């Protein structure tokens, strides 16, 4: 089993917009396999390609129904509200209650280029929103109220993120 190191807060790759995938080839399939291994090893419910330094618009996820990848995902519809203690593999050791839509419809393609449309509710919806944010260079910290964000940045400064990443305290995205 091979895995990628997960890029942590402060790494510029996490602040960039990833590019659309134009070719679905064997090398992409290899990247996805390694992302699956990386996601499970890190106890992730989802993992976006930029989190492993790959600047492509795709993410993997598994909320209990098997490993899945979505390429060039787009959020096409959202509804409702859902409060969830959100954690990020790139900001290990910290969780924040964030309110976001409860139901999210996502459209993208699979590794064969076939269109997929998936409706996610609650945790799956959160995974979709969180991972698409990663593809746009947005971190969960950017979704916090300014005062909470300030506090969070202070907490991150005082925290050894590399050590925290080694000891996950539950699933993150
Ligand atoms: Ni994340």
GROMACS .gro file of C-alpha atoms and ligand atoms in nm:
model
  174
    1UNK     CA    1   0.000   0.000   0.000
    2UNK     CA    2   0.135   0.336  -0.100
    3UNK     CA    3   0.010   0.667   0.022
    4UNK     CA    4   0.084   1.034  -0.028
    5UNK     CA    5   0.187   1.271   0.248
    6UNK     CA    6  -0.108   1.500   0.323
    7UNK     CA    7  -0.036   1.869   0.272
    8UNK     CA    8  -0.098   2.069   0.587
    9UNK     CA    9  -0.225   2.420   0.655
   10UNK     CA   10   0.034   2.673   0.536
   11UNK     CA   11   0.117   2.478   0.221
   12UNK     CA   12   0.044   2.713  -0.072
   13UNK     CA   13  -0.107   2.429  -0.278
   14UNK     CA   14  -0.411   2.439  -0.046
   15UNK     CA   15  -0.487   2.800  -0.144
   16UNK     CA   16  -0.487   2.750  -0.520
   17UNK     CA   17  -0.773   2.669  -0.753
   18UNK     CA   18  -0.720   2.323  -0.904
   19UNK     CA   19  -0.753   2.274  -1.279
   20UNK     CA   20  -1.018   2.073  -1.464
   21UNK     CA   21  -0.916   1.718  -1.554
   22UNK     CA   22  -0.891   1.684  -1.930
   23UNK     CA   23  -0.758   1.333  -1.969
   24UNK     CA   24  -0.880   1.020  -1.797
   25UNK     CA   25  -0.582   0.792  -1.837
   26UNK     CA   26  -0.398   0.523  -1.647
   27UNK     CA   27  -0.185   0.771  -1.460
   28UNK     CA   28  -0.499   0.936  -1.323
   29UNK     CA   29  -0.634   0.595  -1.214
   30UNK     CA   30  -0.303   0.537  -1.032
   31UNK     CA   31  -0.332   0.870  -0.852
   32UNK     CA   32  -0.687   0.783  -0.745
   33UNK     CA   33  -0.578   0.442  -0.608
   34UNK     CA   34  -0.308   0.608  -0.402
   35UNK     CA   35  -0.559   0.868  -0.284
   36UNK     CA   36  -0.790   0.591  -0.162
   37UNK     CA   37  -0.505   0.439   0.041
   38UNK     CA   38  -0.409   0.781   0.173
   39UNK     CA   39  -0.770   0.859   0.270
   40UNK     CA   40  -0.816   0.534   0.464
   41UNK     CA   41  -0.478   0.558   0.634
   42UNK     CA   42  -0.561   0.911   0.753
   43UNK     CA   43  -0.914   0.813   0.863
   44UNK     CA   44  -1.064   1.049   0.608
   45UNK     CA   45  -1.422   1.046   0.488
   46UNK     CA   46  -1.306   1.245   0.189
   47UNK     CA   47  -0.983   1.361   0.030
   48UNK     CA   48  -0.934   1.625  -0.238
   49UNK     CA   49  -0.645   1.596  -0.484
   50UNK     CA   50  -0.480   1.928  -0.380
   51UNK     CA   51  -0.448   1.785  -0.028
   52UNK     CA   52  -0.189   1.546  -0.171
   53UNK     CA   53  -0.030   1.811  -0.393
   54UNK     CA   54  -0.218   1.715  -0.712
   55UNK     CA   55  -0.366   2.027  -0.873
   56UNK     CA   56  -0.658   1.856  -1.042
   57UNK     CA   57  -1.031   1.885  -0.984
   58UNK     CA   58  -1.118   1.550  -0.830
   59UNK     CA   59  -1.182   1.406  -0.489
   60UNK     CA   60  -1.235   1.067  -0.329
   61UNK     CA   61  -1.481   0.983  -0.053
   62UNK     CA   62  -1.626   0.696   0.146
   63UNK     CA   63  -1.897   0.751   0.404
   64UNK     CA   64  -1.956   0.378   0.444
   65UNK     CA   65  -2.064   0.272   0.097
   66UNK     CA   66  -1.724   0.210  -0.059
   67UNK     CA   67  -1.450   0.420  -0.212
   68UNK     CA   68  -1.572   0.656  -0.482
   69UNK     CA   69  -1.408   0.922  -0.696
   70UNK     CA   70  -1.570   1.220  -0.864
   71UNK     CA   71  -1.384   1.406  -1.135
   72UNK     CA   72  -1.459   1.769  -1.226
   73UNK     CA   73  -1.733   1.792  -0.966
   74UNK     CA   74  -1.986   2.072  -0.960
   75UNK     CA   75  -2.246   2.146  -0.699
   76UNK     CA   76  -2.573   2.185  -0.885
   77UNK     CA   77  -2.824   2.221  -0.603
   78UNK     CA   78  -2.833   2.268  -0.226
   79UNK     CA   79  -3.110   2.288   0.029
   80UNK     CA   80  -3.170   2.303   0.402
   81UNK     CA   81  -2.927   2.357   0.687
   82UNK     CA   82  -2.712   2.114   0.880
   83UNK     CA   83  -2.475   2.179   1.170
   84UNK     CA   84  -2.174   1.949   1.177
   85UNK     CA   85  -1.844   1.930   1.367
   86UNK     CA   86  -1.620   1.962   1.067
   87UNK     CA   87  -1.258   1.856   1.067
   88UNK     CA   88  -1.000   1.870   0.787
   89UNK     CA   89  -0.710   1.632   0.726
   90UNK     CA   90  -0.502   1.937   0.632
   91UNK     CA   91  -0.584   2.113   0.960
   92UNK     CA   92  -0.543   1.815   1.196
   93UNK     CA   93  -0.642   1.825   1.560
   94UNK     CA   94  -0.909   2.094   1.523
   95UNK     CA   95  -1.283   2.069   1.465
   96UNK     CA   96  -1.539   2.343   1.419
   97UNK     CA   97  -1.915   2.338   1.420
   98UNK     CA   98  -2.013   2.483   1.085
   99UNK     CA   99  -2.364   2.522   0.942
  100UNK     CA  100  -2.396   2.445   0.572
  101UNK     CA  101  -2.667   2.304   0.344
  102UNK     CA  102  -2.816   1.968   0.447
  103UNK     CA  103  -2.875   1.825   0.100
  104UNK     CA  104  -2.633   1.870  -0.188
  105UNK     CA  105  -2.658   1.747  -0.545
  106UNK     CA  106  -2.322   1.697  -0.709
  107UNK     CA  107  -2.250   1.635  -1.074
  108UNK     CA  108  -1.924   1.515  -1.223
  109UNK     CA  109  -1.773   1.225  -1.413
  110UNK     CA  110  -1.625   0.892  -1.309
  111UNK     CA  111  -1.292   0.750  -1.428
  112UNK     CA  112  -1.460   0.617  -1.744
  113UNK     CA  113  -1.588   0.963  -1.833
  114UNK     CA  114  -1.947   0.873  -1.754
  115UNK     CA  115  -2.158   1.146  -1.601
  116UNK     CA  116  -2.254   1.086  -1.239
  117UNK     CA  117  -2.509   1.277  -1.037
  118UNK     CA  118  -2.514   1.205  -0.662
  119UNK     CA  119  -2.739   1.348  -0.396
  120UNK     CA  120  -2.575   1.366  -0.055
  121UNK     CA  121  -2.758   1.419   0.272
  122UNK     CA  122  -2.600   1.545   0.597
  123UNK     CA  123  -2.246   1.398   0.629
  124UNK     CA  124  -2.218   1.312   0.259
  125UNK     CA  125  -2.344   1.660   0.170
  126UNK     CA  126  -2.077   1.804   0.399
  127UNK     CA  127  -1.807   1.594   0.234
  128UNK     CA  128  -1.914   1.726  -0.108
  129UNK     CA  129  -1.911   2.090   0.004
  130UNK     CA  130  -1.582   2.056   0.191
  131UNK     CA  131  -1.399   1.879  -0.092
  132UNK     CA  132  -1.525   2.114  -0.365
  133UNK     CA  133  -1.402   2.399  -0.143
  134UNK     CA  134  -1.057   2.236  -0.144
  135UNK     CA  135  -1.063   2.235  -0.525
  136UNK     CA  136  -1.127   2.610  -0.513
  137UNK     CA  137  -0.846   2.674  -0.264
  138UNK     CA  138  -1.088   2.729   0.023
  139UNK     CA  139  -1.031   2.576   0.368
  140UNK     CA  140  -1.286   2.522   0.643
  141UNK     CA  141  -1.116   2.807   0.830
  142UNK     CA  142  -1.245   3.040   0.559
  143UNK     CA  143  -1.600   2.934   0.653
  144UNK     CA  144  -1.569   3.048   1.014
  145UNK     CA  145  -1.695   3.372   1.165
  146UNK     CA  146  -1.406   3.625   1.179
  147UNK     CA  147  -1.368   3.603   1.558
  148UNK     CA  148  -1.370   3.224   1.558
  149UNK     CA  149  -1.130   3.219   1.266
  150UNK     CA  150  -0.886   3.442   1.453
  151UNK     CA  151  -0.902   3.208   1.751
  152UNK     CA  152  -0.852   2.908   1.523
  153UNK     CA  153  -0.545   3.059   1.359
  154UNK     CA  154  -0.398   3.121   1.703
  155UNK     CA  155  -0.468   2.760   1.801
  156UNK     CA  156  -0.300   2.639   1.481
  157UNK     CA  157   0.008   2.849   1.557
  158UNK     CA  158   0.040   2.680   1.893
  159UNK     CA  159  -0.019   2.334   1.756
  160UNK     CA  160   0.223   2.086   1.604
  161UNK     CA  161   0.018   1.994   1.296
  162UNK     CA  162   0.255   1.719   1.190
  163UNK     CA  163   0.221   1.549   1.528
  164UNK     CA  164  -0.157   1.600   1.527
  165UNK     CA  165  -0.180   1.440   1.182
  166UNK     CA  166  -0.015   1.129   1.322
  167UNK     CA  167  -0.286   1.087   1.584
  168UNK     CA  168  -0.626   1.142   1.421
  169UNK     CA  169  -0.902   1.191   1.676
  170UNK     CA  170  -1.183   1.073   1.451
  171UNK     CA  171  -1.277   1.110   1.088
  172UNK     CA  172  -1.199   1.430   0.898
  173UNK     CA  173  -1.244   1.561   0.544
  174LIG    NI1  174  -1.022   1.908   0.429
   0.00000   0.00000   0.00000
